[in-house]
């Protein structure tokens, strides 16, 4: 349950300048690496890696991406890679090849893109016409009349028009001098208007203010809606067939030009330019320095470079320039609990990483305060659902499983205490037991914290000093705890006090008054820290009381449906409110009662590069 942070190892990467991007991609793909020295620094011995020629080509490339990236979404990503030489290509050649490929694709694709856009516009118009025709299919109106104007004997010209409006548009109100009819289609609302010729421009402008637009009616319309609809549907089917064919041709075109492969190569090159600003470079070779995890071997890195076919060589050392970052070496099940340590800072080389212990303790604290079988399963299920989207989902899953276990101990299922018999007790019937049990865990954690402090002092070479000063403190603390149950605990207090006085006197008698005052302060802090864990039991009692209140309210409704609704809403309230409060309380106990005994956060965090794009 005890782990010691390990310093990262220094790695020097020497590569042919043109192969340096591919070498870093190969290394960062398989092993986390944090760059230092040549990356992002500026000195007389370093050279910018992004030359003016590369910057100009990248700008042209990004311009093409901005213009045509929407059309590449029609291109199926292929997994084949373009053939290349045994070694990586220089950055300028990678960019030139990508630009040439995209330009060739653009020339071939532009006619297809134009055709696609035209047919999509045609599809949209046909869908509007089909919706309008369907709405008028059962009526006696000859739709051919909608596309023709009429003149009276007095040369009074009438115009007809059809407008399509957004879905949220309210029905049109009658207007003086105009014949207006609202037509509700399946997907669109329409407005049919018959008006004098001089009134139609104003009406069209009013429709535009409502985000409406005129429907372009075919000249060859003749007959009722049910007679015209089959022809529209046939044209719509042909249009969609053409759109699908064009999309397939765009996909084939992208595969033929291998757009995906070139995009991947340039994306990795952009990743390199973002990660590395400057580099130590000579006439033909360049060097990068950085940190890798302590369990990475030099032979492994060189094997990765050989597999990638790049002309590069790595050499490793345990000592590098500056202070090495610290890597927390935990198994997968304990890594999420590194979150608590990082809240105060990264543990230093001579500090204990308590993540493995917290992988057990944190769920116990959370589950004890949130003891309910049903709610625990809900929390665990939410954590499982979010496992690929949220890094802290494992904390929620383990906390939910622990809540399920303590819910079984307390006999609570979705606030109901009559479905399952408790394995231990009902909290509200035995409040003192519920309040007292977490004190045992609190004492254990505080002793672990003092023990971790002793271990850190030993790693620093100050073990004897810790034993002289703090060894007696532990004996006094244990004696005071034992004195609540047996008078023999006071003998342990006397032994610890004598130990402390003798140890201080061996160092300096002048320090004895100061050290005694510090001893009193430390014992008071330990007492307060110990009592703080009683709030774990208090929250368990509060959870049980709130659960009983929810069940009581559900029973007072007098109806099964209303009671069920109250029960569901009450459980949701508890999940949201107590889930937040209990999480905060668990974190507070770990940070300010446990970590304060040994963790100072003197280490530098290991911040590896983000992995290169795949």
XYZ file of C-alpha atoms in Angstrom:
614
model
C 0.000 0.000 0.000
C 3.092 2.246 0.074
C 4.639 3.685 -3.076
C 7.558 6.038 -3.528
C 7.526 8.525 -6.415
C 10.301 7.901 -8.908
C 12.245 10.602 -10.764
C 11.903 10.551 -14.524
C 14.982 9.571 -16.542
C 16.760 11.916 -18.905
C 16.896 10.973 -22.589
C 18.974 12.543 -25.352
C 17.571 12.064 -28.834
C 20.136 12.558 -31.615
C 18.697 12.370 -35.120
C 19.303 13.413 -38.707
C 17.569 16.792 -38.876
C 15.065 15.700 -41.516
C 14.146 12.615 -39.470
C 13.673 14.423 -36.148
C 9.857 14.871 -36.458
C 9.358 11.181 -37.289
C 11.687 10.182 -34.431
C 9.723 12.202 -31.871
C 6.407 10.864 -33.205
C 7.699 7.289 -32.874
C 8.849 7.909 -29.306
C 5.768 9.806 -28.088
C 3.398 7.269 -29.663
C 4.664 4.415 -27.507
C 6.122 6.172 -24.459
C 5.128 9.430 -22.690
C 7.900 12.019 -22.991
C 8.309 15.526 -21.564
C 10.612 17.747 -23.590
C 13.096 20.125 -22.047
C 16.120 22.079 -23.152
C 15.781 22.290 -26.935
C 11.994 22.449 -26.811
C 10.631 25.898 -26.391
C 13.884 27.589 -25.361
C 15.925 30.233 -27.078
C 19.694 30.441 -26.786
C 22.709 30.921 -29.005
C 23.026 27.147 -29.538
C 19.429 26.545 -30.626
C 17.696 26.981 -33.974
C 13.966 27.422 -34.700
C 12.505 24.246 -36.173
C 9.711 25.998 -38.107
C 11.493 27.609 -41.043
C 9.958 30.318 -43.210
C 9.509 27.859 -46.094
C 7.642 25.396 -43.844
C 5.511 28.181 -42.372
C 4.453 29.380 -45.853
C 3.533 25.869 -46.953
C 1.616 25.223 -43.750
C -0.353 28.421 -44.324
C -1.301 27.263 -47.831
C -2.198 23.838 -46.489
C -4.416 25.287 -43.742
C -6.150 27.487 -46.312
C -7.018 24.410 -48.384
C -8.193 22.616 -45.242
C -10.462 25.511 -44.284
C -11.997 25.570 -47.767
C -12.442 21.864 -48.464
C -12.498 20.088 -45.116
C -16.295 19.853 -45.213
C -16.023 17.827 -48.419
C -13.434 15.495 -46.950
C -16.127 14.363 -44.533
C -17.572 12.525 -47.547
C -14.243 10.736 -47.963
C -14.019 7.474 -46.065
C -10.846 7.337 -43.959
C -8.649 4.530 -45.211
C -6.076 2.666 -43.189
C -3.451 2.130 -45.849
C -0.352 4.287 -45.744
C 1.304 5.768 -48.773
C 4.542 4.053 -49.811
C 7.698 5.883 -48.876
C 11.445 5.512 -48.604
C 13.166 3.558 -45.862
C 13.708 6.755 -43.855
C 11.310 9.570 -42.994
C 10.810 12.384 -45.484
C 12.063 15.916 -44.741
C 9.339 18.268 -43.473
C 9.438 20.380 -46.647
C 8.961 17.306 -48.807
C 6.074 16.085 -46.629
C 4.348 19.454 -47.050
C 5.078 19.668 -50.793
C 3.663 16.195 -51.384
C 0.576 16.959 -49.317
C -0.014 20.258 -51.122
C 0.421 18.615 -54.533
C -2.012 15.859 -53.542
C -4.654 18.274 -52.272
C -4.332 20.475 -55.352
C -4.746 17.443 -57.615
C -7.736 16.332 -55.546
C -9.233 19.822 -55.749
C -9.044 19.896 -59.556
C -10.781 16.526 -59.792
C -13.259 17.231 -57.002
C -14.517 20.731 -57.884
C -16.878 19.535 -60.680
C -18.238 16.855 -58.320
C -18.658 19.401 -55.520
C -20.555 21.742 -57.856
C -22.782 18.894 -58.989
C -23.358 17.847 -55.383
C -24.361 21.366 -54.345
C -26.715 21.755 -57.319
C -28.457 18.466 -56.629
C -28.741 19.164 -52.923
C -30.443 22.484 -53.745
C -32.684 20.645 -56.210
C -33.486 18.022 -53.539
C -34.464 20.758 -51.093
C -36.839 22.346 -53.620
C -38.397 18.999 -54.526
C -38.954 18.194 -50.854
C -40.787 21.498 -50.430
C -42.890 20.813 -53.530
C -43.658 17.283 -52.339
C -44.749 18.610 -48.947
C -46.962 21.253 -50.554
C -48.474 18.797 -53.029
C -49.152 16.246 -50.301
C -50.990 18.899 -48.255
C -53.187 19.742 -51.297
C -53.514 16.180 -52.611
C -57.124 15.699 -51.544
C -58.361 19.119 -52.666
C -60.150 19.973 -55.936
C -57.691 22.769 -56.825
C -55.930 22.527 -60.190
C -52.338 23.247 -59.134
C -51.522 24.499 -62.602
C -53.505 27.630 -61.744
C -50.968 28.519 -59.043
C -48.307 29.208 -61.632
C -50.444 31.423 -63.892
C -51.739 34.949 -63.470
C -55.317 35.965 -64.301
C -56.789 39.121 -65.919
C -60.345 40.397 -65.593
C -62.396 42.110 -68.260
C -61.416 45.463 -66.767
C -57.722 44.577 -67.310
C -57.315 44.067 -63.556
C -54.361 41.641 -63.219
C -54.270 39.150 -60.320
C -51.105 37.356 -59.265
C -50.775 34.133 -57.297
C -47.906 33.080 -55.076
C -46.920 30.336 -52.647
C -44.471 30.956 -49.794
C -42.783 28.490 -47.447
C -42.167 29.659 -43.870
C -40.170 28.432 -40.853
C -41.830 25.896 -38.580
C -42.435 28.325 -35.698
C -44.283 30.903 -37.806
C -47.837 31.579 -36.494
C -50.800 31.253 -38.928
C -51.363 34.220 -41.236
C -54.214 36.587 -40.373
C -56.701 37.690 -43.077
C -55.634 40.875 -44.852
C -57.826 43.388 -46.615
C -57.705 43.186 -50.400
C -55.778 39.865 -50.389
C -56.900 36.274 -50.537
C -54.564 34.517 -48.077
C -54.746 30.874 -47.085
C -52.444 29.030 -44.649
C -51.542 25.483 -45.663
C -49.911 23.215 -43.066
C -47.606 20.642 -44.619
C -45.951 17.769 -42.814
C -42.564 19.530 -42.598
C -43.304 23.142 -43.580
C -46.078 25.730 -43.182
C -47.099 27.402 -46.462
C -49.013 30.523 -47.391
C -51.085 30.716 -50.605
C -51.932 34.256 -51.693
C -53.970 35.738 -54.549
C -53.469 39.504 -54.782
C -53.496 42.404 -57.240
C -50.226 42.752 -59.101
C -49.341 46.012 -57.374
C -49.830 44.462 -53.890
C -47.638 41.377 -54.464
C -44.192 43.094 -53.948
C -45.212 44.378 -50.514
C -46.554 40.958 -49.522
C -43.331 39.280 -50.714
C -41.322 41.720 -48.595
C -43.498 40.913 -45.570
C -42.860 37.202 -46.095
C -39.117 37.882 -46.235
C -39.318 39.609 -42.858
C -40.730 36.332 -41.476
C -37.807 34.359 -43.035
C -40.157 33.029 -45.683
C -39.315 32.542 -49.346
C -41.313 32.037 -52.536
C -41.836 28.501 -53.778
C -40.736 28.174 -57.402
C -43.587 26.306 -59.108
C -42.905 24.250 -62.265
C -44.344 25.658 -65.512
C -45.748 22.270 -66.540
C -47.940 21.761 -63.474
C -51.430 20.683 -64.412
C -54.018 18.738 -62.460
C -54.815 18.100 -58.846
C -52.225 17.327 -56.149
C -52.754 13.588 -56.168
C -52.056 13.548 -59.916
C -48.841 15.596 -59.682
C -47.356 14.024 -56.541
C -46.057 10.761 -58.143
C -43.987 12.727 -60.665
C -42.431 14.864 -57.913
C -41.600 11.793 -55.859
C -39.984 10.142 -58.886
C -37.835 13.227 -59.537
C -36.897 13.354 -55.850
C -35.808 9.712 -55.927
C -33.670 10.324 -59.030
C -32.120 13.391 -57.398
C -31.200 11.448 -54.265
C -29.714 8.645 -56.349
C -27.499 11.211 -58.083
C -26.438 12.712 -54.732
C -25.474 9.275 -53.419
C -23.475 8.556 -56.596
C -21.612 11.866 -56.297
C -20.790 11.163 -52.658
C -19.412 7.767 -53.635
C -17.328 9.366 -56.361
C -15.945 11.871 -53.842
C -15.046 9.005 -51.508
C -13.378 7.091 -54.335
C -11.512 10.228 -55.348
C -10.224 10.698 -51.808
C -9.002 7.104 -51.693
C -7.337 7.383 -55.084
C -5.393 10.474 -54.012
C -4.810 8.987 -50.509
C -5.961 12.210 -48.853
C -6.262 10.636 -45.389
C -2.632 9.486 -45.347
C -1.280 12.890 -46.331
C -3.556 14.602 -43.812
C -2.192 12.315 -41.108
C 1.414 13.072 -42.051
C 0.860 16.831 -41.973
C -1.101 16.593 -38.711
C 1.872 14.863 -37.084
C 4.193 17.495 -38.512
C 1.979 20.243 -37.060
C 2.041 18.399 -33.734
C 5.844 18.413 -33.862
C 6.078 22.139 -34.643
C 3.715 22.876 -31.756
C 5.691 20.710 -29.309
C 9.196 21.786 -30.368
C 9.967 25.450 -30.919
C 13.745 25.332 -31.080
C 16.333 22.585 -31.289
C 20.082 22.200 -30.963
C 21.147 21.654 -34.554
C 24.359 21.210 -36.465
C 25.015 20.823 -40.168
C 23.203 17.492 -40.450
C 22.200 16.378 -36.937
C 19.774 17.741 -34.354
C 19.393 16.952 -30.667
C 16.420 16.988 -28.333
C 16.432 16.404 -24.611
C 13.584 15.355 -22.378
C 12.279 13.103 -19.653
C 10.677 9.676 -19.855
C 9.141 7.369 -17.262
C 11.696 5.623 -15.015
C 10.698 2.159 -16.222
C 11.521 2.959 -19.879
C 14.750 1.374 -21.094
C 17.231 2.784 -23.577
C 17.106 -0.388 -25.663
C 13.310 -0.096 -25.894
C 13.479 3.458 -27.246
C 16.122 2.565 -29.828
C 14.068 -0.439 -30.891
C 11.065 1.862 -31.452
C 13.210 4.190 -33.540
C 14.504 1.258 -35.603
C 10.957 0.012 -36.205
C 9.942 3.483 -37.408
C 12.855 3.496 -39.879
C 14.264 6.825 -38.726
C 17.923 7.717 -38.479
C 18.081 8.483 -34.782
C 19.758 7.258 -31.607
C 18.663 7.654 -27.998
C 20.859 7.645 -24.918
C 19.546 7.740 -21.356
C 20.864 8.927 -18.020
C 19.469 9.036 -14.503
C 20.595 12.641 -14.084
C 19.636 15.499 -16.365
C 19.675 19.287 -16.290
C 17.495 20.786 -13.600
C 15.138 18.983 -11.270
C 13.615 15.835 -12.761
C 9.815 15.523 -12.717
C 8.350 12.893 -10.440
C 6.360 9.965 -11.778
C 3.820 8.229 -9.556
C 4.271 4.500 -10.160
C 0.825 3.068 -9.442
C -1.172 0.171 -10.912
C -4.195 0.986 -13.051
C -6.696 0.624 -10.193
C -4.863 3.203 -8.047
C -3.990 5.763 -10.728
C -7.357 7.618 -10.556
C -6.718 8.249 -6.842
C -3.574 10.243 -7.680
C -6.141 13.012 -8.112
C -6.119 13.646 -4.343
C -2.338 14.032 -4.128
C -2.253 16.408 -7.081
C -4.694 18.729 -5.322
C -1.847 19.650 -2.942
C 1.009 19.150 -5.393
C 3.095 16.280 -6.674
C 4.817 14.225 -3.943
C 8.587 14.687 -3.896
C 11.264 11.999 -4.097
C 11.269 11.590 -0.314
C 7.501 11.674 0.183
C 5.077 8.770 0.232
C 2.535 8.441 -2.584
C -0.569 7.251 -0.742
C -2.700 6.602 -3.867
C -2.882 2.849 -3.257
C -4.090 3.337 0.304
C -6.619 5.933 -0.844
C -7.957 3.460 -3.418
C -9.361 1.609 -0.384
C -9.958 4.422 2.112
C -11.682 6.995 -0.138
C -14.458 4.608 -1.300
C -14.957 3.471 2.325
C -15.451 7.065 3.509
C -17.787 7.868 0.617
C -19.808 4.659 0.909
C -20.254 4.955 4.691
C -21.758 8.434 4.321
C -23.874 7.405 1.305
C -25.040 3.963 2.414
C -27.863 2.884 0.103
C -27.905 -0.177 -2.132
C -30.080 1.274 -4.889
C -28.446 4.687 -5.001
C -25.009 3.043 -4.905
C -25.862 0.980 -7.985
C -27.053 4.143 -9.760
C -23.774 5.943 -8.976
C -21.719 2.936 -10.074
C -23.762 2.692 -13.279
C -23.241 6.383 -14.058
C -19.516 5.976 -13.482
C -19.410 2.923 -15.755
C -21.316 4.797 -18.475
C -18.886 7.734 -18.287
C -15.737 5.580 -18.105
C -14.572 6.585 -21.614
C -15.577 10.252 -21.306
C -14.512 11.205 -17.772
C -11.135 10.438 -16.194
C -12.567 10.415 -12.660
C -15.299 7.890 -13.493
C -13.416 5.144 -11.600
C -13.803 7.202 -8.401
C -17.566 7.266 -8.939
C -17.720 3.542 -9.705
C -15.766 2.508 -6.601
C -17.720 4.964 -4.455
C -20.989 3.556 -5.806
C -19.932 -0.035 -5.081
C -18.936 0.993 -1.548
C -22.293 2.783 -1.082
C -24.028 -0.432 -2.189
C -22.051 -2.439 0.376
C -22.817 -0.064 3.264
C -26.422 0.154 2.109
C -26.519 -3.615 2.600
C -24.928 -3.172 6.044
C -27.604 -0.570 6.925
C -30.505 -2.304 5.128
C -31.447 0.610 2.836
C -32.617 0.292 -0.794
C -33.674 3.543 -2.478
C -34.418 4.994 0.993
C -36.669 2.032 1.928
C -35.486 0.097 5.001
C -38.083 -2.677 4.903
C -36.948 -4.541 1.797
C -33.582 -5.844 3.068
C -32.545 -6.818 6.579
C -29.376 -4.966 7.623
C -26.203 -7.018 7.998
C -25.155 -4.673 10.825
C -27.740 -2.141 12.055
C -30.174 0.599 11.126
C -28.314 3.940 11.586
C -31.187 5.832 13.212
C -31.723 3.059 15.784
C -28.049 2.944 16.870
C -26.659 6.456 16.348
C -23.726 6.119 18.788
C -22.404 3.050 17.009
C -22.683 4.799 13.649
C -20.823 7.852 15.014
C -18.099 5.800 16.710
C -17.130 3.398 13.918
C -15.516 6.054 11.645
C -13.276 7.137 14.552
C -11.454 3.804 14.239
C -10.737 4.500 10.581
C -9.704 8.049 11.498
C -7.181 6.822 14.070
C -5.817 4.352 11.525
C -5.400 7.101 8.899
C -3.712 9.480 11.313
C -1.275 6.757 12.406
C -0.604 5.969 8.750
C 0.061 9.658 8.100
C 2.575 9.841 10.966
C 4.124 6.595 9.778
C 4.461 7.976 6.248
C 6.123 11.053 7.727
C 8.611 8.759 9.498
C 9.291 6.906 6.269
C 9.894 10.164 4.409
C 12.304 11.312 7.118
C 14.193 8.014 6.793
C 14.458 8.445 3.014
C 15.901 11.911 3.626
C 18.430 10.523 6.115
C 16.692 12.156 9.110
C 15.231 9.003 10.614
C 16.999 9.390 13.967
C 15.835 12.986 14.329
C 12.240 11.947 13.642
C 12.522 9.149 16.194
C 13.785 11.551 18.902
C 10.994 14.080 18.372
C 7.926 12.394 16.863
C 8.342 8.855 18.206
C 7.228 10.035 21.617
C 4.273 11.898 20.089
C 2.859 8.665 18.652
C 3.183 6.934 22.031
C 1.416 9.817 23.808
C -1.376 9.796 21.172
C -1.871 6.035 21.498
C -1.786 6.306 25.297
C -4.461 8.993 25.347
C -6.680 6.874 23.122
C -6.116 3.807 25.291
C -6.842 5.822 28.452
C -10.512 6.047 27.399
C -10.777 2.291 27.888
C -8.078 1.438 30.448
C -6.007 3.308 33.018
C -2.892 1.573 31.675
C -2.992 4.035 28.791
C -1.645 6.724 31.129
C 1.549 4.704 31.567
C 2.012 4.824 27.810
C 1.470 8.589 27.970
C 4.238 8.878 30.584
C 6.613 6.726 28.519
C 5.930 8.825 25.423
C 6.378 12.072 27.372
C 9.684 10.881 28.791
C 10.792 9.781 25.345
C 10.002 13.238 23.960
C 11.759 15.101 26.774
C 14.891 12.926 26.650
C 15.074 13.150 22.859
C 14.793 16.932 22.962
C 17.316 17.213 25.800
C 19.840 15.185 23.824
C 19.582 17.788 21.096
C 19.456 20.956 23.239
C 17.982 21.780 26.658
C 17.299 25.339 25.482
C 14.809 24.016 22.934
C 12.823 22.071 25.523
C 10.218 24.805 26.345
C 9.597 25.494 22.657
C 9.329 21.812 21.862
C 6.928 21.206 24.764
C 4.661 24.002 23.497
C 4.838 22.450 20.038
C 3.969 19.052 21.575
C 0.827 20.474 23.176
C -0.212 22.058 19.881
C 0.416 18.815 17.970
C -1.637 16.752 20.447
C -4.506 19.236 20.217
C -4.394 19.018 16.418
C -4.416 15.225 16.579
C -7.422 15.342 18.884
C -9.317 17.666 16.554
C -8.310 15.580 13.523
C -9.546 12.427 15.232
C -12.886 13.952 16.192
C -13.306 15.256 12.633
C -13.906 11.701 11.474
C -17.038 11.559 13.604
C -18.687 13.743 10.978
C -18.513 10.698 8.673
C -20.976 9.027 11.020
C -22.976 12.266 11.261
C -23.396 12.344 7.493
C -24.440 8.673 7.545
C -27.117 9.556 10.107
C -28.186 12.578 8.051
C -28.473 10.357 4.967
C -30.616 7.853 6.901
C -32.803 10.629 8.303
C -33.332 12.202 4.893
C -34.175 8.779 3.449
C -36.816 8.235 6.153
C -38.250 11.693 5.441
C -38.613 10.822 1.751
C -40.368 7.534 2.557
C -42.666 9.275 5.054
C -43.662 11.951 2.523
C -44.333 9.268 -0.066
C -46.598 7.450 2.386
C -48.551 10.595 3.292
C -49.682 11.175 -0.297
C -52.338 8.464 0.001
C -51.933 7.223 -3.578
C -49.562 4.699 -5.079
C -48.687 6.796 -8.144
C -48.121 9.999 -6.162
C -46.092 8.100 -3.585
C -43.966 6.577 -6.302
C -43.312 10.019 -7.834
C -42.310 11.449 -4.429
C -39.991 8.468 -3.877
C -38.309 8.915 -7.261
C -37.902 12.677 -6.832
C -36.582 12.218 -3.308
C -33.955 9.722 -4.461
C -32.896 12.078 -7.257
C -32.559 14.917 -4.748
C -30.411 12.759 -2.471
C -28.229 11.625 -5.377
C -27.579 15.187 -6.507
C -27.342 16.984 -3.172
C -25.664 14.389 -0.978
C -23.510 13.138 -3.834
C -21.897 16.568 -4.003
C -21.721 17.115 -0.237
C -20.289 13.674 0.519
C -17.686 14.020 -2.253
C -16.548 17.350 -0.817
C -16.450 15.919 2.707
C -14.387 12.904 1.622
C -11.907 15.173 -0.141
C -11.691 17.488 2.874
C -10.918 14.661 5.282
C -8.192 13.284 3.021
C -6.556 16.657 2.390
C -6.762 18.334 5.779
C -6.753 15.431 8.225
C -4.582 12.841 6.470
C -2.255 14.579 3.996
C -1.362 17.338 6.443
C 0.620 14.790 8.479
C 3.158 13.944 5.772
C 2.568 15.474 2.305
C 4.259 18.739 1.317
C 4.036 18.435 -2.472
C 7.680 19.247 -3.168
C 7.889 17.328 -6.439
C 7.641 18.628 -9.988
C 4.804 17.017 -11.975
C 5.572 14.936 -15.041
C 3.809 16.617 -17.977
C 4.293 14.489 -21.088
C 3.475 15.666 -24.578
C 0.001 14.866 -25.833
C 0.132 11.806 -28.072
C 0.609 12.527 -31.778
C -2.507 12.315 -33.960
C -3.274 8.866 -35.312
